[in-house]
Coordinates of C-alpha atoms in Angstrom, one line a residue:
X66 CA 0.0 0.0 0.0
X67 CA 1.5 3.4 -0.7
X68 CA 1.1 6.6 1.5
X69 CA 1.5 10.2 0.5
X70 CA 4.7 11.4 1.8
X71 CA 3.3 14.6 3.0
X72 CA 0.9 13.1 5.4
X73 CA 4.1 10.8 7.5
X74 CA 5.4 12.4 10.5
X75 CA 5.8 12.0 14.2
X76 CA 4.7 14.7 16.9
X77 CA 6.0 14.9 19.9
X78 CA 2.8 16.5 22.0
X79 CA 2.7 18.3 25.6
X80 CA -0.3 16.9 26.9
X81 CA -1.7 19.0 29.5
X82 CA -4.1 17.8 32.5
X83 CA -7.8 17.6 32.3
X84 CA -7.6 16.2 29.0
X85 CA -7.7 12.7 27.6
X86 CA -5.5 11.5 25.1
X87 CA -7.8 10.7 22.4
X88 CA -9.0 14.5 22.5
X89 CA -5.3 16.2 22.5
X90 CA -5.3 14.7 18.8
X91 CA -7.8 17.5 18.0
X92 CA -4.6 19.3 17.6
X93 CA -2.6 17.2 15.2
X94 CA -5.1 16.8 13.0
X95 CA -6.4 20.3 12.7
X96 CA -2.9 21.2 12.3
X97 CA -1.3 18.7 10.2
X98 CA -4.9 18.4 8.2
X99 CA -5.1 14.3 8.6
X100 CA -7.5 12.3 9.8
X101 CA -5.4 9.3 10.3
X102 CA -3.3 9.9 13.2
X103 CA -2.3 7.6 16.4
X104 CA -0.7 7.3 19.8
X105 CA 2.3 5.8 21.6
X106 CA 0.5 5.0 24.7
X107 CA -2.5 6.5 26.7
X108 CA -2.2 9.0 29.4
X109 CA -4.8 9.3 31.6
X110 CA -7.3 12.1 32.3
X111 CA -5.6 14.2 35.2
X112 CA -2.1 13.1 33.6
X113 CA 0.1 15.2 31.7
X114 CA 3.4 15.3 29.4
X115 CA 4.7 13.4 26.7
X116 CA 2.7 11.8 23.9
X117 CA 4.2 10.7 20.6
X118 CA 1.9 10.8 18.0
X119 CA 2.4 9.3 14.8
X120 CA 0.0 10.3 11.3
X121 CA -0.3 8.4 8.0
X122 CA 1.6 5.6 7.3
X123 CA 3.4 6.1 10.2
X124 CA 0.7 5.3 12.4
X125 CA 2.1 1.6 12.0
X126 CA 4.8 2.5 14.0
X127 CA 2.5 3.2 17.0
X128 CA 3.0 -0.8 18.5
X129 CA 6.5 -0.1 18.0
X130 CA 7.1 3.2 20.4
X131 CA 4.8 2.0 23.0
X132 CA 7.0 -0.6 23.6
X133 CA 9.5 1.7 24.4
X134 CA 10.7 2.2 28.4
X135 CA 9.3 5.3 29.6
X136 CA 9.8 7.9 32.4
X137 CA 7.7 9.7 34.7
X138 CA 7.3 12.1 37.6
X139 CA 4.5 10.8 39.5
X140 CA 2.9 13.1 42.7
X141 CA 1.6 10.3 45.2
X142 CA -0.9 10.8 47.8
X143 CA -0.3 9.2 51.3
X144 CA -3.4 7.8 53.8
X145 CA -5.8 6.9 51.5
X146 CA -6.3 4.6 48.6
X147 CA -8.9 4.9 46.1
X148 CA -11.0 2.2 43.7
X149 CA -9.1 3.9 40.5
X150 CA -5.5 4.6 42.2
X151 CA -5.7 8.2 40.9
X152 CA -7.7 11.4 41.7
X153 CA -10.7 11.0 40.3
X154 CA -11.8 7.7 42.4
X155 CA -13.8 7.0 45.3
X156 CA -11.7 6.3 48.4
X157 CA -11.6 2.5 49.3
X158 CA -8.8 2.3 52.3
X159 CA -7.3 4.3 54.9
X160 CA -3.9 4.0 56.3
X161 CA -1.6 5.8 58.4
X162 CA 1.4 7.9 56.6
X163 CA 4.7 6.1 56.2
X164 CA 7.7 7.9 57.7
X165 CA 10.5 8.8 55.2
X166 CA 12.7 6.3 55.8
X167 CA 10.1 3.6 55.5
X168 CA 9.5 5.1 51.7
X169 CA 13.0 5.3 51.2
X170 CA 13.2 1.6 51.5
X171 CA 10.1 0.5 49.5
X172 CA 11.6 2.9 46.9
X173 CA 14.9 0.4 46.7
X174 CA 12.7 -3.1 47.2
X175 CA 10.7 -2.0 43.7
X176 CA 13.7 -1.3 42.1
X177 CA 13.9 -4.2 39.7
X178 CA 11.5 -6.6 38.1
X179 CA 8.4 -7.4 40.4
X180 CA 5.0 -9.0 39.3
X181 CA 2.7 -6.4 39.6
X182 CA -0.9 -6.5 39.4
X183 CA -2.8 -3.7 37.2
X184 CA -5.2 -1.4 38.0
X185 CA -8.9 -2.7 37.4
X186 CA -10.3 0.5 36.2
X187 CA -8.1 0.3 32.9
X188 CA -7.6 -0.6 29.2
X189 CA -6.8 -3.8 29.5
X190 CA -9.4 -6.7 28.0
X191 CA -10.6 -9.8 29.5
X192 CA -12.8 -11.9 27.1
X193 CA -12.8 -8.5 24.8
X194 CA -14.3 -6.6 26.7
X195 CA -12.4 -3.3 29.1
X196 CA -11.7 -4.2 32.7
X197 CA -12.8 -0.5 33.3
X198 CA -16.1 -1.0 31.6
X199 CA -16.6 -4.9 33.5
X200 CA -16.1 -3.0 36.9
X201 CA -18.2 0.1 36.3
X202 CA -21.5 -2.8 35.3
X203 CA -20.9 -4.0 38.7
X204 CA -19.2 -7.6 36.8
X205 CA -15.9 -8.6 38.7
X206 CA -12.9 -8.0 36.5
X207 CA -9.5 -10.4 37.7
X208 CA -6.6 -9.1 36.1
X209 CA -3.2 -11.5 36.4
X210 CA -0.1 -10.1 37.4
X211 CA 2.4 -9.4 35.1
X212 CA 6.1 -8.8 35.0
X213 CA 7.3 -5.2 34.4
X214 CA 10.6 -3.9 35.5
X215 CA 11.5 -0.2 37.1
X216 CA 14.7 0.7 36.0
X217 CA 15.1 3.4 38.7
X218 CA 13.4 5.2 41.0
X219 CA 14.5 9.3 42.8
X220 CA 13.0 11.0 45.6
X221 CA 12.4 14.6 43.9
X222 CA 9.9 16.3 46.9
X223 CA 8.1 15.3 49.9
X224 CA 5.5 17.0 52.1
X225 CA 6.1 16.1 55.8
X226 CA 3.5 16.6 58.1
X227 CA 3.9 15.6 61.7
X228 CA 1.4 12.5 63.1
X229 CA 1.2 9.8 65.9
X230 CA 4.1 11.8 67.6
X231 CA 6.5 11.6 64.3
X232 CA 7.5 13.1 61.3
X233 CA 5.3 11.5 58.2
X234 CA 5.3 11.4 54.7
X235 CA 1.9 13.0 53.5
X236 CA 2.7 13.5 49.8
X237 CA 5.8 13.1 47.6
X238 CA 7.0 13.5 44.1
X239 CA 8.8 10.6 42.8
X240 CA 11.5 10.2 39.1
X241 CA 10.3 6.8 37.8
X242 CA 12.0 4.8 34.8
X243 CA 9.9 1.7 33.8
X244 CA 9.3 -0.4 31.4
X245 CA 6.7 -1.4 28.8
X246 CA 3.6 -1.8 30.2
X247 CA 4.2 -0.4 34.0
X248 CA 1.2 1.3 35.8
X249 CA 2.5 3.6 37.2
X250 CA -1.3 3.7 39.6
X251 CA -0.5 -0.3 40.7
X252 CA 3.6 0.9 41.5
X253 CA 2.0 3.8 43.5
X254 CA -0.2 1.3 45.7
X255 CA 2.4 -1.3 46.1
X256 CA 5.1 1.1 47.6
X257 CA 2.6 2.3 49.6
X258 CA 1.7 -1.2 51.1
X259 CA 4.8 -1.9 51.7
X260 CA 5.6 0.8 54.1
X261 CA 2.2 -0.4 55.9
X262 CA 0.3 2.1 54.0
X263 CA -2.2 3.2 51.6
X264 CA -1.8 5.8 48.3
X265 CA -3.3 6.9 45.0
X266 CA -2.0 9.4 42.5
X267 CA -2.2 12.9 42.6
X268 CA -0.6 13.8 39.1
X269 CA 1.5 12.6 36.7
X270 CA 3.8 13.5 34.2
X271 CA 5.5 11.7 31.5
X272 CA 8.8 12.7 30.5
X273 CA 10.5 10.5 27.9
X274 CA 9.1 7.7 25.4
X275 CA 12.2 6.0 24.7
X276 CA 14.5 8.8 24.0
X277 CA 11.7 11.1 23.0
X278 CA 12.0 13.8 25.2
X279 CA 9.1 16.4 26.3
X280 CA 11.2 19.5 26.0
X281 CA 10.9 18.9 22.4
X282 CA 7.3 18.8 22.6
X283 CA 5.1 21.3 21.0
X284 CA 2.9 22.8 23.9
X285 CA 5.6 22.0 26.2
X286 CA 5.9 25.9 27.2
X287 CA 2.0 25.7 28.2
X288 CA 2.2 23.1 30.6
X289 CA 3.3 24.6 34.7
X290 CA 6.1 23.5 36.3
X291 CA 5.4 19.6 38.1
X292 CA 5.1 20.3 42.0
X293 CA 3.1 18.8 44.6
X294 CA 1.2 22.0 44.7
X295 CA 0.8 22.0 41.3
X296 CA -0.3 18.7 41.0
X297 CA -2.8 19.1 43.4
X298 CA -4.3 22.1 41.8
X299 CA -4.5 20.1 38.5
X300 CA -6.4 17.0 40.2
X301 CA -8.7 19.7 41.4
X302 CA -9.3 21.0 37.9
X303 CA -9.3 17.6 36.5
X304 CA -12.2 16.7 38.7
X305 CA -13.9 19.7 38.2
X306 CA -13.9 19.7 34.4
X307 CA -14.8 15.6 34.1
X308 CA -18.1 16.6 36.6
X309 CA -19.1 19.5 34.2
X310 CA -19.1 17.0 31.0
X311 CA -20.7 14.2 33.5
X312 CA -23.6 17.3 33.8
X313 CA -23.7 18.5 30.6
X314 CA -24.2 15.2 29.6
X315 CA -27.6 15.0 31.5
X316 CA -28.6 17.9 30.0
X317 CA -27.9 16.3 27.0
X318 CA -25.9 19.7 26.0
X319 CA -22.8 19.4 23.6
X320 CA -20.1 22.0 25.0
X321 CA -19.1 24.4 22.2
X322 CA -15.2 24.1 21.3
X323 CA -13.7 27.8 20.9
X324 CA -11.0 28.0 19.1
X325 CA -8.5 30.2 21.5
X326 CA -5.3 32.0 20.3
X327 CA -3.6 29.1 23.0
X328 CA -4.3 26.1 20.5
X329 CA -3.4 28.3 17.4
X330 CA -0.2 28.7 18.9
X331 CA 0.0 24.9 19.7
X332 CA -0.8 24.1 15.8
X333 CA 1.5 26.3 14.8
X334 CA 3.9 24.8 16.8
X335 CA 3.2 21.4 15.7
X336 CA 3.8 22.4 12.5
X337 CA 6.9 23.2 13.3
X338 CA 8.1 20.6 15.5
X339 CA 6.9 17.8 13.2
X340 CA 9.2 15.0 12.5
X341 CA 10.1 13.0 9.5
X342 CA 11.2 8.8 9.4
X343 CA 14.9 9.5 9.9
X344 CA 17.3 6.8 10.4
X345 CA 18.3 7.5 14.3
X346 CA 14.6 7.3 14.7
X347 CA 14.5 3.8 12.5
X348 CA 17.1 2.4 14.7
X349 CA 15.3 3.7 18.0
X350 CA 12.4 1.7 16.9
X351 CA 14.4 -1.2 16.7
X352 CA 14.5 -1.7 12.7
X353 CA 17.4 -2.5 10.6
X354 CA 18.3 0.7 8.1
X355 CA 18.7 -0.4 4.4
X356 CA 19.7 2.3 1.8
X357 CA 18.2 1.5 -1.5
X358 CA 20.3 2.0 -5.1
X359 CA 19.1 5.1 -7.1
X360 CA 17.8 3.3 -10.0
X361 CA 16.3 0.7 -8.2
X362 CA 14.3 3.5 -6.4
X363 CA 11.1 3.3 -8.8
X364 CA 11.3 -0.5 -9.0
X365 CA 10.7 -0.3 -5.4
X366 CA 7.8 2.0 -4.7
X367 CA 6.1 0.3 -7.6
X368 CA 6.1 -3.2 -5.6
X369 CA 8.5 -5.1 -7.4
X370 CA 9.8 -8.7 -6.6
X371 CA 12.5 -7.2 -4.1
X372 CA 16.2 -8.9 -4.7
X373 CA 19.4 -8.2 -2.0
X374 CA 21.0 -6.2 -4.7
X375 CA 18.8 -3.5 -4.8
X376 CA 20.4 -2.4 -1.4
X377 CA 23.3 -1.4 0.1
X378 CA 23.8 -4.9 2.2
X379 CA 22.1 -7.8 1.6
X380 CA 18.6 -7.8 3.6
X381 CA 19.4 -11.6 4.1
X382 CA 22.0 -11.3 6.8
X383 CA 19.8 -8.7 8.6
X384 CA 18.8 -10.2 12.0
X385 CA 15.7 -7.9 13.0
X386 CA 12.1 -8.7 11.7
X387 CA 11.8 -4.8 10.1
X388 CA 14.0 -3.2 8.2
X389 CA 13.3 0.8 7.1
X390 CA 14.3 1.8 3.6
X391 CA 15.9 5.0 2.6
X392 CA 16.9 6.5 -0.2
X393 CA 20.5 8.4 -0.4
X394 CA 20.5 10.6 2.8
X395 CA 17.2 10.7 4.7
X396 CA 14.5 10.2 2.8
X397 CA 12.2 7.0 4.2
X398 CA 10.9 4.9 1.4
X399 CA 9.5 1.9 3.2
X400 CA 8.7 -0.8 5.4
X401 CA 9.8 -4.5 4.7
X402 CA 9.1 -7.2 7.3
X403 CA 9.9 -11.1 7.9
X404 CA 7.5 -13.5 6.7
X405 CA 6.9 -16.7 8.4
X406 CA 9.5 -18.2 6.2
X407 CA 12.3 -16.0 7.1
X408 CA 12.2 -13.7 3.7
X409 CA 11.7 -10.0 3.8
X410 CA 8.4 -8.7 2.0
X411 CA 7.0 -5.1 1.6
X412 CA 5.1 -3.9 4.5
X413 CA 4.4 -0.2 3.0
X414 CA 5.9 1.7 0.6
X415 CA 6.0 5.7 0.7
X416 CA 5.6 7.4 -2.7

């Protein structure tokens, strides 16, 4: 299948709180004029920071990026756990407040791989259908654990507050590196419990996507510096805004959307800030790079039988599954992929 080249690029997008992901694409496609753009990975309503958005042809790099390790500054709550782990949820269990030291510790003992249990209220599908959606019909919804691996883990802010005679941790903003499906909600609740505890999450921020970084982002000037304070004040407004559309909703009213000069700047910015397949970015995604002869170029956007001499080196003593085409400098052609037999075949070609 062949893609305009036009309509290919990567965004890296400052999503800011109070938003969900699927609606931050509003931008990107106003901006960029496509209707065909995806996400690396979902971040939650009262959640902020990175997403990498992909568009056209390039949305088939989405799987790709999202398995990419991530990083996070997460604000966690102390005393209190909710049926969601975040903000917006109902409170489920109270708990005293760990002491610093005792977080300290819990910090280091989740610092490695760890089976961890996911959060019922999310994304995840048992027997097709969203654990979220299962829990919210009042239907049971048993996720297993599954391995995931935090890569590191830094103190960046606590709130002390002084209780039962001692100095206690109330709140405290925490650096998080984590792999590929981490919740960073269920890592939250299990440090917690282990310090004899209970916790949800306050706010979030994502800061890298691999080595995507969010101050590259377009709309990363618009987002407030990540405090506790902050963060609070965002969980706040989060709530706030997601109990206006719950209202509006029984009014059956449809809020008006008013284009401000904020998201022209943002589109304009997106514009700007819009990448292009390069090969640092092929080899990030964990493809092989293959730089395709001149005069086979037109041989190979037309779908040709593809042969090893069209290319640089020989496809056939590639080891990955996907290997990116280019043609001389940075121009992305294609897509090839392995097939069951161990032969590479087109998976898209760029015209």
């Amino acid at each position: 299948m062949s893609e305009n080249i036009n309509s290919n690029k990567i965004i890296l997008l400052a999503k800011r709180p109070a938003q969900t992901s699927f609606s931050s694409l509003f931008t990107v496609k106003h901006a960029l004029n496509t209707q065909k753009v995806g996400h690396t990975g979902t971040l939650d309503s009262f959640a902020c920071g990175l997403l990498v958005v992909c568009t056209g042809a390039l949305t088939r790099l989405c799987g790709r990026i999202t398995e990419f390790n991530k990083t996070y500054e997460a604000v966690i709550t102390f005393g209190k756990e909710t049926d969601t782990l975040e903000c917006t949820g109902q409170t489920v269990k109270t708990a005293s407040l760990p002491t610093l030291q005792s977080l300290k510790k819990s910090l280091l003992h989740f610092t490695g791989t760890y089976m961890q249990k996911p959060p019922v209220f999310s994304a995840i599908h048992i027997n097709g259908k969203r654990a979220s959606d299962m829990v919210r019909s009042g239907r049971s919804a048993e996720i297993p654990a599954r391995a995931v691996t935090v890569f590191g883990s830094e103190l960046l802010e606590t709130k002390l507050v002084y209780s039962d005679g001692a100095e206690k941790v109330s709140a405290a903003r925490i650096r998080f590196t984590v792999s590929k499906g981490t919740y960073i909600r269920s890592l939250a609740r299990d440090i917690a419990d282990y310090c004899g505890s209970a916790a949800f999450l306050t706010g979030l921020l994502r800061t890298k996507v691999g080595n995507f970084d969010l101050r590259d982002a377009a709309g990363f000037n618009l987002l407030d510096d990540f405090t506790i304070e902050s963060a609070c004040k965002n969980a706040e407004f989060t709530i706030r805004k997601e109990n206006e559309v719950l209202e509006a909703k029984k009014k059956e009213k449809k809020s008006l959307f008013v284009v401000s000069k904020e998201e022209l700047i943002l589109r304009n910015e997106v514009v700007e800030k819009s990448l292009s397949m390069t090969k640092d970015i092929a080899v990030q995604c964990g493809f092989s790079v293959l730089e395709i002869k001149p005069d086979k170029l037109s041989m190979f956007r037309n779908g040709a039988k593809l042969r090893s001499d069209w290319f640089d080196v020989s496809p056939f003593s590639l080891k990955d599954d996907f290997a990116a085409v280019f043609a001389e400098g940075e121009e992305f052609c294609g897509l090839l992929e392995k097939d069951s037999s161990g032969y590479f075949k087109y998976s898209f070609v760029i015209n």
